[in-house]
XYZ file of C-alpha atoms in Angstrom:
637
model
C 0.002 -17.938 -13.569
C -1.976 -21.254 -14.112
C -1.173 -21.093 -17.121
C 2.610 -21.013 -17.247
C 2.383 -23.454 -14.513
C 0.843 -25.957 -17.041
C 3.214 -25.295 -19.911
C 6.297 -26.221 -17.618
C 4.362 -29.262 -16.516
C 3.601 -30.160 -20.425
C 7.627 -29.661 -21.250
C 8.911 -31.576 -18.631
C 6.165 -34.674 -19.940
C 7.676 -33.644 -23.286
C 11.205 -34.065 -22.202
C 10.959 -36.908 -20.339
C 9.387 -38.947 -23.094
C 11.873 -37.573 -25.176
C 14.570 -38.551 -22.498
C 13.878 -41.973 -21.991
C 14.856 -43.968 -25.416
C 17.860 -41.660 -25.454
C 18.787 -43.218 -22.345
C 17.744 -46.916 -23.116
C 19.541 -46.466 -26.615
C 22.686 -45.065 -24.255
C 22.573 -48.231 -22.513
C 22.226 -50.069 -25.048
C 25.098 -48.703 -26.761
C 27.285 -48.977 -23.748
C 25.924 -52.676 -23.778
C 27.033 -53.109 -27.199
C 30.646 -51.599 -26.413
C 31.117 -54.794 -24.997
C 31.988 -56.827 -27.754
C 35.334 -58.091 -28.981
C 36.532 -54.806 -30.830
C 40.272 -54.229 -30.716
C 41.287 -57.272 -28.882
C 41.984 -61.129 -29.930
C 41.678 -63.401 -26.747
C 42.769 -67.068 -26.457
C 42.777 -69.181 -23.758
C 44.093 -72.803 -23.125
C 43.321 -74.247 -19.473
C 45.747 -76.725 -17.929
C 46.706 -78.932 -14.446
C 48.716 -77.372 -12.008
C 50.569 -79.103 -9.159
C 48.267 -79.824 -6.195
C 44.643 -81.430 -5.986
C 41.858 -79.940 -8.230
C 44.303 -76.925 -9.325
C 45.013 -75.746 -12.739
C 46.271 -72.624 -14.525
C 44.253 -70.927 -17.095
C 46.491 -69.229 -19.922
C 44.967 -66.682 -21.143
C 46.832 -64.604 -24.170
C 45.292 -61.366 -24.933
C 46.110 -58.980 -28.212
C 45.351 -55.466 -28.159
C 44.950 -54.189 -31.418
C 43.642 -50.520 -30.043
C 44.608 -48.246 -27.255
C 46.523 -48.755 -24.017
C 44.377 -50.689 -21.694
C 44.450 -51.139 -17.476
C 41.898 -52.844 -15.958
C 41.173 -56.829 -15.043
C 40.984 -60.127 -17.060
C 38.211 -62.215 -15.301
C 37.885 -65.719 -16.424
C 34.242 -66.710 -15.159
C 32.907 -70.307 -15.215
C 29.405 -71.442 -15.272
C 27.832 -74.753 -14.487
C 24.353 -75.229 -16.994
C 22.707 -75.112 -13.666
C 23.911 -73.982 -9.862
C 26.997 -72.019 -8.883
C 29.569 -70.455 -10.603
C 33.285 -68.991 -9.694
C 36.081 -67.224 -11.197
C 39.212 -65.878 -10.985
C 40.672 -62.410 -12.136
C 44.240 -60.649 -12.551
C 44.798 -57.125 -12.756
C 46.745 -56.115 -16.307
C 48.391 -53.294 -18.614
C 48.314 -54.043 -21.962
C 50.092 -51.748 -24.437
C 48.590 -50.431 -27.958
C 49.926 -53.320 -30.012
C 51.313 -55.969 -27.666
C 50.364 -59.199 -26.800
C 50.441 -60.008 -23.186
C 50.296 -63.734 -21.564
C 48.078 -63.752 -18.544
C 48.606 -66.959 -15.914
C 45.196 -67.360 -13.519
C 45.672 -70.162 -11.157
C 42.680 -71.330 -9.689
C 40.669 -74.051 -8.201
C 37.706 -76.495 -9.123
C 35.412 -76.469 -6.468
C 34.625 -79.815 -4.995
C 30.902 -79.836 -6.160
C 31.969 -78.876 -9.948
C 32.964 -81.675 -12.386
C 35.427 -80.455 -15.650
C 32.819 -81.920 -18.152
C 29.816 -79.159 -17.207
C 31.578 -76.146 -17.267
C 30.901 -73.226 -19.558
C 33.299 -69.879 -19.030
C 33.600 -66.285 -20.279
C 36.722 -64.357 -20.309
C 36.327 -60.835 -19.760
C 38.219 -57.438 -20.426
C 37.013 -54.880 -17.467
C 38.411 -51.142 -17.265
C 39.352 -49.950 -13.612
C 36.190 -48.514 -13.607
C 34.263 -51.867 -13.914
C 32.983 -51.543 -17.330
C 33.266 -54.576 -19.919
C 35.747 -53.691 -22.929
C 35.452 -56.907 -24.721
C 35.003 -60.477 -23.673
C 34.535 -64.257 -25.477
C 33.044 -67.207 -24.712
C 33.788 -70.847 -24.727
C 32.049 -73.845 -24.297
C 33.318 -76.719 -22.318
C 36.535 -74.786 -21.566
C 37.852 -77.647 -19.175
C 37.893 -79.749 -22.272
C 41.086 -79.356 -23.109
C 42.439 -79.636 -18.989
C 42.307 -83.206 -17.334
C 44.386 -85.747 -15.917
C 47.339 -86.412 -17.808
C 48.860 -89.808 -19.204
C 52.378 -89.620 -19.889
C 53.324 -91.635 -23.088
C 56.785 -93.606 -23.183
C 56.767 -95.076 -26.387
C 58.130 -95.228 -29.825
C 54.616 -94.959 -31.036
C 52.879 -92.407 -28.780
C 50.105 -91.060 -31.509
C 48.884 -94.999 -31.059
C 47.058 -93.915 -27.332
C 45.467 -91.026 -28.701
C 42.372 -93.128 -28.297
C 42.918 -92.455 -24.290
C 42.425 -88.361 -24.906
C 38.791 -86.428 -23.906
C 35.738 -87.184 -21.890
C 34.651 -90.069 -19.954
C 31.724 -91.278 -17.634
C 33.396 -94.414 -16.940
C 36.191 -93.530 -14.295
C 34.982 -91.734 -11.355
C 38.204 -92.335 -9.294
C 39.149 -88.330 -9.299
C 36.171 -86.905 -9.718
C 33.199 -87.391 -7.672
C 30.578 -87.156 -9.965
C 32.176 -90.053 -11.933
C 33.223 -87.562 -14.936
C 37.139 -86.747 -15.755
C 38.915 -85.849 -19.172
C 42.132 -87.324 -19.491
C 44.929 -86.023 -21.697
C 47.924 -88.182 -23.297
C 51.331 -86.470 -22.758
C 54.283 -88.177 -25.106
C 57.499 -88.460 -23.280
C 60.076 -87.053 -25.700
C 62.844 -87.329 -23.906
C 63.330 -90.057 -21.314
C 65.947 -88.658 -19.674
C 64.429 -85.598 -18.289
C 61.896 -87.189 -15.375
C 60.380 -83.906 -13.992
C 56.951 -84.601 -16.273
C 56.629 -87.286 -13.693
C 56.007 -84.555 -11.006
C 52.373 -83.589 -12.928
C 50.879 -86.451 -14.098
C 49.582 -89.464 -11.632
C 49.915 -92.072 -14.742
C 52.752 -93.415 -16.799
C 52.248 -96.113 -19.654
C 54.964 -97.946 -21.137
C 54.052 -99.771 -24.584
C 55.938 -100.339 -27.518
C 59.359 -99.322 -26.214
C 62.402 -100.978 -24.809
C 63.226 -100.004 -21.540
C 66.670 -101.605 -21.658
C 68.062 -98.290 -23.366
C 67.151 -96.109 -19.884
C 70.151 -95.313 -17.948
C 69.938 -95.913 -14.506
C 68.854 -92.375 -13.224
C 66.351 -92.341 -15.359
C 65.200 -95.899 -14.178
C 65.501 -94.952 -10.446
C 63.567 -91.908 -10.869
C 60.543 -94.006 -12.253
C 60.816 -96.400 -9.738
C 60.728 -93.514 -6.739
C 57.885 -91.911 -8.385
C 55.888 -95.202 -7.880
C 56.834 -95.753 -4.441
C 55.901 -92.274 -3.817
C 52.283 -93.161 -5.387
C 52.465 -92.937 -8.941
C 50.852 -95.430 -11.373
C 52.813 -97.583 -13.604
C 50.783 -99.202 -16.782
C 52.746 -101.385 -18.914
C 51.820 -103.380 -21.730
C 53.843 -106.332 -24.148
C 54.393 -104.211 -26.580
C 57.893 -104.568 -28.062
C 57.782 -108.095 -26.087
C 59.130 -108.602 -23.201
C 62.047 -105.794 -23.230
C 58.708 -102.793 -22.344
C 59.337 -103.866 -18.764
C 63.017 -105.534 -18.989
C 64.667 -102.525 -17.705
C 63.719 -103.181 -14.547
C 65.274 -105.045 -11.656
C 63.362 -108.056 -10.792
C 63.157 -106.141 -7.030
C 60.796 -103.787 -8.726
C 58.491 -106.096 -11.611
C 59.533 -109.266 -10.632
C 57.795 -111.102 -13.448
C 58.634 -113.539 -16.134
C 56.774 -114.197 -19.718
C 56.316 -116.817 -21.988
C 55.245 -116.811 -25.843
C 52.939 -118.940 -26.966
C 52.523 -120.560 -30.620
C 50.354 -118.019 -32.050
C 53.285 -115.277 -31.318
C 51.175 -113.903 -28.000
C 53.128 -113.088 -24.673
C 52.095 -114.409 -21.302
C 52.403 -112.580 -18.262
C 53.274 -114.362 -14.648
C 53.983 -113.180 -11.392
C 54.275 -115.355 -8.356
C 50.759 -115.841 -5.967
C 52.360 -115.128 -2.537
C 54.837 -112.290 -4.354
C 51.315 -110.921 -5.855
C 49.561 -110.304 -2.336
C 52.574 -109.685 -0.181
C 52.865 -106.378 1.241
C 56.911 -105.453 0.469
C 57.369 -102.698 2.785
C 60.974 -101.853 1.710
C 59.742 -101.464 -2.003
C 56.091 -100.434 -0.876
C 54.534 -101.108 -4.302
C 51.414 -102.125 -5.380
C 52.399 -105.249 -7.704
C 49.610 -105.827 -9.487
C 49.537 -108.083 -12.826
C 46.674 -109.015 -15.164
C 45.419 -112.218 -15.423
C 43.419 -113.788 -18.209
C 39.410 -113.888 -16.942
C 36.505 -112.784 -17.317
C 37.034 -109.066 -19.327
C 36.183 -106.416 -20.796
C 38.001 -107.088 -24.413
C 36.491 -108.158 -27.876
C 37.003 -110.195 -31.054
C 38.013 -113.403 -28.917
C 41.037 -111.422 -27.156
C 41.090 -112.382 -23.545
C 40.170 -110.528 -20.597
C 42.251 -109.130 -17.529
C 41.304 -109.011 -13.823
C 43.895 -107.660 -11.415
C 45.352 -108.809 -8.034
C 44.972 -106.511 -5.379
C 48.033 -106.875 -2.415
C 48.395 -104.005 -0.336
C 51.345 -100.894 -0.804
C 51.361 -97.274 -2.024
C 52.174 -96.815 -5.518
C 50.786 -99.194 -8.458
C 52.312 -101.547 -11.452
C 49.596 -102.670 -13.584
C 51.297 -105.040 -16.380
C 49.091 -106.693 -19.134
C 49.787 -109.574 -21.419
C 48.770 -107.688 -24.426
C 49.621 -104.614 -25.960
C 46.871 -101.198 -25.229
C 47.221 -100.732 -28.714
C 46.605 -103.695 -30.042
C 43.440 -103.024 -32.585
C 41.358 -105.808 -31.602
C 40.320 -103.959 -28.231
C 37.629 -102.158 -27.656
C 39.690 -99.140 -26.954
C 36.922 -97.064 -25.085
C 36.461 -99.783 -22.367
C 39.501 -100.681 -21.399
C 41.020 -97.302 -21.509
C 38.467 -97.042 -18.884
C 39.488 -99.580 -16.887
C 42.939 -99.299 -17.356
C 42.540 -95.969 -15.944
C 40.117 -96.945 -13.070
C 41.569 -99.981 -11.699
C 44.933 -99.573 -10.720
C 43.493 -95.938 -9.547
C 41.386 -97.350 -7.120
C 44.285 -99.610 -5.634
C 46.129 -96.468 -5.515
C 43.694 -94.836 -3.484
C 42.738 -97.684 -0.858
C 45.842 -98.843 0.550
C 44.659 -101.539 2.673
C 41.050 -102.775 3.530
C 39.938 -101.011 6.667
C 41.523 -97.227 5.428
C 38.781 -95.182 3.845
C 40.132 -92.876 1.426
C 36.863 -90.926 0.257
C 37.370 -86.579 0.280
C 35.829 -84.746 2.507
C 32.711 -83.449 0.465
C 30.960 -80.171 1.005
C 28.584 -81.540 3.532
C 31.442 -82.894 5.471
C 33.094 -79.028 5.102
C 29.788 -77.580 6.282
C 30.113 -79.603 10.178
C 33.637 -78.953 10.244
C 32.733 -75.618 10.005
C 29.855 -75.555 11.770
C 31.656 -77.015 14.648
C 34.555 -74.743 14.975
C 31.807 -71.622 14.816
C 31.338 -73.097 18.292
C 28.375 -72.040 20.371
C 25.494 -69.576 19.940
C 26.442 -66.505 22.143
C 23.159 -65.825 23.528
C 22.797 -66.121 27.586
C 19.862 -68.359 27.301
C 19.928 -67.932 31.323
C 20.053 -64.209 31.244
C 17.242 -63.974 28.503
C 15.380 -66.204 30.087
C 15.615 -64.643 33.631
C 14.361 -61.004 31.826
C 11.528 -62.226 29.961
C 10.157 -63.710 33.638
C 10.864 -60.493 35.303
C 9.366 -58.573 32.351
C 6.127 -60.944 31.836
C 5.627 -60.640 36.397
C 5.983 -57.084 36.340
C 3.462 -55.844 33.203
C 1.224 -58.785 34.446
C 0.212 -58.841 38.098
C 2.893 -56.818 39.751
C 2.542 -53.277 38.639
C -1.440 -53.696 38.796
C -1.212 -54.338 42.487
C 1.392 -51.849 42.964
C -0.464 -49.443 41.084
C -3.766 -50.404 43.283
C -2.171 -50.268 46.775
C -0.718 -46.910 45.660
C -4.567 -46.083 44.806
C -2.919 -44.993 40.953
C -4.486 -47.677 38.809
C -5.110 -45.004 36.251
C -0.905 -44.383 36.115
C -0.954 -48.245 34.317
C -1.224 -47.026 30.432
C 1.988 -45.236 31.537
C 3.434 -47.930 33.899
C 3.090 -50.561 31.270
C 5.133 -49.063 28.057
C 7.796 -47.323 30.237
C 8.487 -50.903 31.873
C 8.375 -52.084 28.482
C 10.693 -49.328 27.413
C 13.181 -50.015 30.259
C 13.494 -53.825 29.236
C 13.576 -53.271 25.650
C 17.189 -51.029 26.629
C 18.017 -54.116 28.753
C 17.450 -56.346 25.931
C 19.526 -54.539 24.006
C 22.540 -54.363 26.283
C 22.509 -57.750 26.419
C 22.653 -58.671 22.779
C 25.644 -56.567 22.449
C 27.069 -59.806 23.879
C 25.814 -62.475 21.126
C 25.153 -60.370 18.178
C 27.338 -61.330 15.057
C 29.056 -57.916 14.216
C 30.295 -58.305 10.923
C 32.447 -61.214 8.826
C 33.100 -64.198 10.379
C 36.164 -66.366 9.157
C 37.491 -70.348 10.543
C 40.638 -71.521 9.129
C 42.883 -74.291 9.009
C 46.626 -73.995 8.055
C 48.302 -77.376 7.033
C 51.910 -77.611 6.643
C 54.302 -80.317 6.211
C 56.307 -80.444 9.736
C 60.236 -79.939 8.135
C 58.661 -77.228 5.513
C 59.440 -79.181 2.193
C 56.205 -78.237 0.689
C 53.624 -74.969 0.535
C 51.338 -74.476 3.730
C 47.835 -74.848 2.427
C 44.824 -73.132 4.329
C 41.389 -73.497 3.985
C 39.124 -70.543 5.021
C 35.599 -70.764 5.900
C 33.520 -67.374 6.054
C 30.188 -65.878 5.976
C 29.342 -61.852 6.541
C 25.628 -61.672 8.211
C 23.818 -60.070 5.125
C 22.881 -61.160 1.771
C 25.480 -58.644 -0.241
C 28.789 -59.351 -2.140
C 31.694 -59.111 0.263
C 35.454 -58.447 -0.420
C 38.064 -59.189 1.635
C 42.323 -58.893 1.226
C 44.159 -61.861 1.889
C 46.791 -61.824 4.401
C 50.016 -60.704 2.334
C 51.613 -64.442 3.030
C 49.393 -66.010 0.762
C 50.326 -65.747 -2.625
C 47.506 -68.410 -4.673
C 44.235 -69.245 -3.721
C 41.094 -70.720 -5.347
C 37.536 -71.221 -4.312
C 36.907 -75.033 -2.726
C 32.801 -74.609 -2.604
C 30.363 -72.592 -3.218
C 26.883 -72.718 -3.335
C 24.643 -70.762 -5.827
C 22.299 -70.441 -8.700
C 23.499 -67.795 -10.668
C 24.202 -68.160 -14.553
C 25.258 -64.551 -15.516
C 26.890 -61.383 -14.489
C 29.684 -62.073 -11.834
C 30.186 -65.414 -10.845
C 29.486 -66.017 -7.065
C 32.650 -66.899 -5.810
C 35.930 -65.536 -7.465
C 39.573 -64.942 -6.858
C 41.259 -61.505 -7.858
C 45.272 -61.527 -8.125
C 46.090 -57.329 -7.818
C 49.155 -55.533 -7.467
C 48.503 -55.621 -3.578
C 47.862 -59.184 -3.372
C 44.941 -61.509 -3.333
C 41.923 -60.600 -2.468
C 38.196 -63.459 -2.380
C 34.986 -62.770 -2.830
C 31.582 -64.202 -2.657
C 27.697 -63.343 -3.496
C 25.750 -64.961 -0.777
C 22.622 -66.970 -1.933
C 21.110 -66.548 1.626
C 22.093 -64.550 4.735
C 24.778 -66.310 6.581
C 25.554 -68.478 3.448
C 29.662 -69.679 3.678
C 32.124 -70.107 1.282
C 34.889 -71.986 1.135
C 38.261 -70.844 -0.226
C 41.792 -72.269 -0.502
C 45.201 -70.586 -0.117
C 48.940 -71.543 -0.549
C 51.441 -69.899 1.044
C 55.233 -70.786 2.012
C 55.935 -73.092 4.696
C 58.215 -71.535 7.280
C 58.352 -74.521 9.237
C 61.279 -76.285 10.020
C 62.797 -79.385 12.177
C 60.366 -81.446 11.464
C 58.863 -84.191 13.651
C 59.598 -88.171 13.217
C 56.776 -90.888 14.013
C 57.304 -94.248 14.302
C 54.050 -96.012 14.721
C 52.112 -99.403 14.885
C 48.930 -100.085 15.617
C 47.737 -103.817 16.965
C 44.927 -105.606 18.963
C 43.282 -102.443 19.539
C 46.825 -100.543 20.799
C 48.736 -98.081 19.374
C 52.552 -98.043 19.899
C 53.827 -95.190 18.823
C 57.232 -92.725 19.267
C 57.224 -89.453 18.459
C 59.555 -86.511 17.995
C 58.585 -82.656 17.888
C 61.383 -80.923 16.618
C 59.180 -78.014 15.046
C 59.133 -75.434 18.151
C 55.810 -75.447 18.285
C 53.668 -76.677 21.205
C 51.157 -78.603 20.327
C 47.208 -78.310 21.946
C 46.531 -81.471 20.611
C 48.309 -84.437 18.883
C 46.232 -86.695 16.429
C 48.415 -90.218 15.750
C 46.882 -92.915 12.705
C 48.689 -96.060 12.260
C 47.306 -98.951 9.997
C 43.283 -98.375 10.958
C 43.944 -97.189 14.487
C 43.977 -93.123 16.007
C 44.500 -91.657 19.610
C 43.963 -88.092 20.493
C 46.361 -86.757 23.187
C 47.116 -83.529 24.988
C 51.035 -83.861 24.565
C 51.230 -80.230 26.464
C 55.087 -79.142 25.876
C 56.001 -82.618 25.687
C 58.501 -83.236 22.685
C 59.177 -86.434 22.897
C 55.987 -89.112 22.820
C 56.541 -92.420 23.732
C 52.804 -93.900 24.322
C 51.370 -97.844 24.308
C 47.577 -97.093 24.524
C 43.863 -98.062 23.531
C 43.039 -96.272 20.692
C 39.759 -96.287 18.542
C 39.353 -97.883 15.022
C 40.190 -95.564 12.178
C 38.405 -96.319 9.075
C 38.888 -92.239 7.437
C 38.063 -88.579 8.653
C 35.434 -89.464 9.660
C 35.720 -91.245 12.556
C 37.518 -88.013 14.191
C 34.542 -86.235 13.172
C 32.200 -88.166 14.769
C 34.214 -87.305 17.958
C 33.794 -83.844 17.345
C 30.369 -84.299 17.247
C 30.046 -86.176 20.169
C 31.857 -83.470 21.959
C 30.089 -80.591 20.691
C 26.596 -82.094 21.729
C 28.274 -82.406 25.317
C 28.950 -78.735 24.942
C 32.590 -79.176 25.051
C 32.933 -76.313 22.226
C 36.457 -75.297 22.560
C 37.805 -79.101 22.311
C 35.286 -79.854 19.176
C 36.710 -77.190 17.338
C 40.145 -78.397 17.749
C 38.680 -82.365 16.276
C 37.009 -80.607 13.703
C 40.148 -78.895 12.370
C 42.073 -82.649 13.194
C 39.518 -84.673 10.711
C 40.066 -82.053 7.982
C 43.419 -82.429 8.653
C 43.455 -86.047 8.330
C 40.827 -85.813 5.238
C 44.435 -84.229 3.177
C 46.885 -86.115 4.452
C 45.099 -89.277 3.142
C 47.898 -91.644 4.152
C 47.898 -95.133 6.883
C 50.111 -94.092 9.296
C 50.651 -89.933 10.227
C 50.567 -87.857 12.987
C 49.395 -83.874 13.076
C 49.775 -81.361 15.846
C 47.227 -78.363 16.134
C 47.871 -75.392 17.624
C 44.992 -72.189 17.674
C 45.836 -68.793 17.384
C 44.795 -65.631 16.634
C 46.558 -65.905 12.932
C 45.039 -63.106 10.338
C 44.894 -64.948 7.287
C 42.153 -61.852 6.283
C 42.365 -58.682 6.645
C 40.402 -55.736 7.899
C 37.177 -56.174 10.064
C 36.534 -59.715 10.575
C 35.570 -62.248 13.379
C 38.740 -64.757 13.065
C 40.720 -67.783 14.277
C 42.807 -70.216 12.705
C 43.790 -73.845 13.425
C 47.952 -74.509 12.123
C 48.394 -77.936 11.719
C 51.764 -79.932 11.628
C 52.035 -83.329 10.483
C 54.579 -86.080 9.079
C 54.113 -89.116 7.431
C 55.504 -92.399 8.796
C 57.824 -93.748 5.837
């Protein structure tokens, strides 16, 4: 019997060192399935309307068998966190399918670091084929539109630069030229926040097409023109617009002039940056002058040079640079008391932190049980115990007591314990519903495990804001999936409680709009206000010109208010107040000024007013702690 016991003992040995490379070259094999096979994948990333959001096109040829599954475009910083988005697809033996995957770059990742991986996955989960690419942003970036008869002349503007850190907080962008081919048709002006005019005479633009330019600078595009082809580059316009003149000089060069008082005034009915280029102290070469620019107050920008960008004698790298950064930095900083700096992820994290409001525990209630508990264990059951003449009952006494409060203890953490998800959002909408509603939501789950949650059916993009990790492989920490049921987000916490930060677009039902009229002067705020939206507002944050005032307008439609009101220098300021509040342990209010300054953080403009209302909207689905913030605002013209 011994014996046949050790012979089964000596083949299972046997088979499991048989067993085990089979295995490891099974996994190795399914490991190796993973490689490009029967499918050719290409993908070319570019902007998308709205801040930090482009559209990854992915084109994928099957040369095999029918395939269902998910495309997941992952992207990797060298070091820290990484995100993704991913679209479920059917591809048919033989076709070539074009895949769109919107998604966002999160506020602490610059375009210039990013590495990605595009992946085929079957329903199942496992890899089918994938590629990589290196610095797949490269080809994304701001984009330059080009009106000129010579547009290959500014290719010297295209790819990477260090120099301009006016969109980008890390001080990195890539910038793309974009020729205008046909002047007539203005909707590239909708994507692109510059347009430079060189070599080309803008006396041969009908008036529509003239009038659409000049509205997309008042509405805060960038206008760069240059002397090329003379003075007729900027003749098309009315002098109310570029109200300039030139004069040539004997060695065939153009001079630029613009009135001093013209230069700095602020021309509300145009509400234009004019800004011209003077001869100084530059940044050009081989004896060509410099430029330094004249900053008057407004909300689009006209830079106009004396020289022509592609004139060879430049040194092309610098000033695209600061061609680029200058008027850019007028453009954001409309006056000199309004900060226009994003709310960064640090900023994000006490918004959020705020609105979580307080801890739940009782500290009175826990504090009144561990007395009782400490009293009765300590002196109190003893001398019980000893005027009962029991002493030797206190080694049962003692853990039953102990027992009993341990169940109390318990019952009362039912109160304060976080239960599962936890999600804080913020809905912003334009108050007559011309554009989407954009929401941020803020969540964390209470463990350390990937988490998966369905996005209301409303919301039809998203894209992670920030996340932070230190992953470099597998599945990126934060990602975005677009399936036949909708959108869902996900995110691998680094720690428990770790948040993420994600951002959805969905359409804006509002409608009536409000209408602000606003000034703000020796510390008082005048302001009249109509809410025509329905919707009755908790609070009502006003900004005019570097002042704000928070009111309670209750079901008040109609504001008519001359009050103090605090300095307003950015977002800031109103989250200071929430801060203030929430260390008085005014919770419920703080959460409402935390929502306001992220609010006011988007709208980036002088003079608005937004209206918050909470609810009990479900951005998220299933089992999750939720509220949301809607916001309402208008713009004062």
């Amino acid at each position: 019997m011994k014996q046949k016991i050790r012979r089964i003992l000596a083949f299972i040995i046997v088979f499991a060192i048989i067993a085990a490379p089979i295995r490891a070259l099974a996994a190795y094999d399914e490991d190796e399935d993973d490689e490009a096979g029967d499918f050719v994948i290409n993908v070319v990333i570019t902007e998308a309307d709205g801040k930090d959001s482009y559209t990854a096109n992915v084109t994928v040829t099957n040369n095999g068998k029918d395939f269902s599954g998910e495309v997941m475009l992952s992207m990797y910083r060298n070091y820290g966190s990484s995100f993704g988005v991913s679209k479920t697809v059917s591809i048919a033996a033989g076709a070539t399918e074009n895949i769109s995957l919107p998604f966002m770059l999160p506020l602490n990742i610059s375009a210039g670091e990013i590495n990605g991986i595009i992946e085929l996955k079957t329903t199942s989960g496992k890899r089918v084929s994938y590629v990589h690419f290196k610095k797949v942003m490269a080809g994304a970036g701001i984009r330059i539109g080009i009106l000129s008869d010579e547009p290959g002349a500014f290719a010297f503007f295209n790819g990477y630069s260090d120099y301009i850190g006016a969109f980008n907080q890390s001080g990195e962008s890539t910038f793309t030229t974009v020729p205008v081919e046909d002047a007539t048709n203005t909707d590239f002006l909708e994507n692109i926040p510059y347009l430079i005019i060189d070599r080309y005479d803008t006396t041969k633009l009908s008036d529509e097409v003239i009038k659409g330019i000049e509205n997309w600078v008042k509405a805060g595009g960038i206008l760069i023109i240059g002397t090329g082809n003379t003075d007729k580059t900027f003749a098309g316009f009315s002098d109310d617009f570029i109200d300039v003149t030139a004069s040539y000089e004997n060695d065939g060069s153009i001079q630029v002039y613009m009135d001093m008082y013209d230069a700095y005034a602020n021309d509300e009915e145009v509400g234009i940056e004019k800004v011209i280029l003077f001869p100084g102290n530059g940044y050009s070469q081989s004896g060509t002058s410099g430029i330094s620019a004249l900053k008057p107050t407004g909300t689009g920008v006209i830079e106009i040079l004396d020289f022509s960008i592609t004139d060879t004698n430049l040194n092309t790298e610098w000033i695209a640079s600061n061609l680029l950064a200058d008027p850019a930095g007028i453009n954001g900083s409309t006056n000199n008391t309004y900060s226009v700096s994003p709310m960064d992820p640090s900023d994000m994290e006490d918004v959020f932190g705020i609105m979580q409001g307080k801890g739940g525990i009782n500290v009175a209630l826990m504090d009144a049980l561990m007395t009782l508990y400490i009293a009765l264990v300590g002196p109190i059951i003893y001398l019980i115990l000893k005027a009962m003449k029991k002493r030797e009952y206190i080694w049962i006494a003692v853990p039953a007591v102990a027992l009993v409060f341990t169940g109390f203890i318990y019952l009362a953490s039912l109160g304060f314990t976080v239960k599962n998800k936890q999600f804080r959002n913020i809905t912003l909408s334009v108050a007559d519903g011309s554009t989407d509603t954009e929401s941020l939501i803020m969540g964390f789950d209470t463990v350390k495990k990937r988490w998966t949650v369905d996005l209301d059916e409303s919301i039809k993009t998203a894209g992670v804001r920030y996340v932070e990790g230190y992953s470099n492989s597998g599945e990126p920490d934060a990602y975005v999936s677009y399936k036949p049921s909708g959108v869902s987000i996900s995110y691998k916490p680094i720690s428990t409680f770790a948040e993420v930060y994600f951002k959805g677009k969905s359409h804006n039902n509002t409608s009536g709009g409000m209408t602000l009229d606003a000034e703000y002067d020796m510390s008082y705020i005048t302001a009249k206000l109509t809410n025509n939206t329905g919707v009755d507002f908790d609070y009502l944050l006003i900004v005019s010109d570097g002042g704000y005032k928070v009111i309670e307008p209750g079901k008040n439609k109609n504001i008519d208010m001359h009050e103090i009101a605090k300095n307003y220098s950015g977002f800031r300021d109103v989250l200071r107040d929430a801060e203030d509040l929430y260390d008085k342990r005014q919770y419920k209010v703080a959460a409402y000024y935390a929502a306001l300054s992220y609010a006011a953080a988007e709208i980036n403009s002088p003079t608005f007013a937004v209206g918050i209302k909470a609810g009990e909207q479900r951005l998220v689905k299933g089992n999750a702690n939720e509220k949301t913030y809607n916001c309402y605002y208008v713009v004062m013209e």
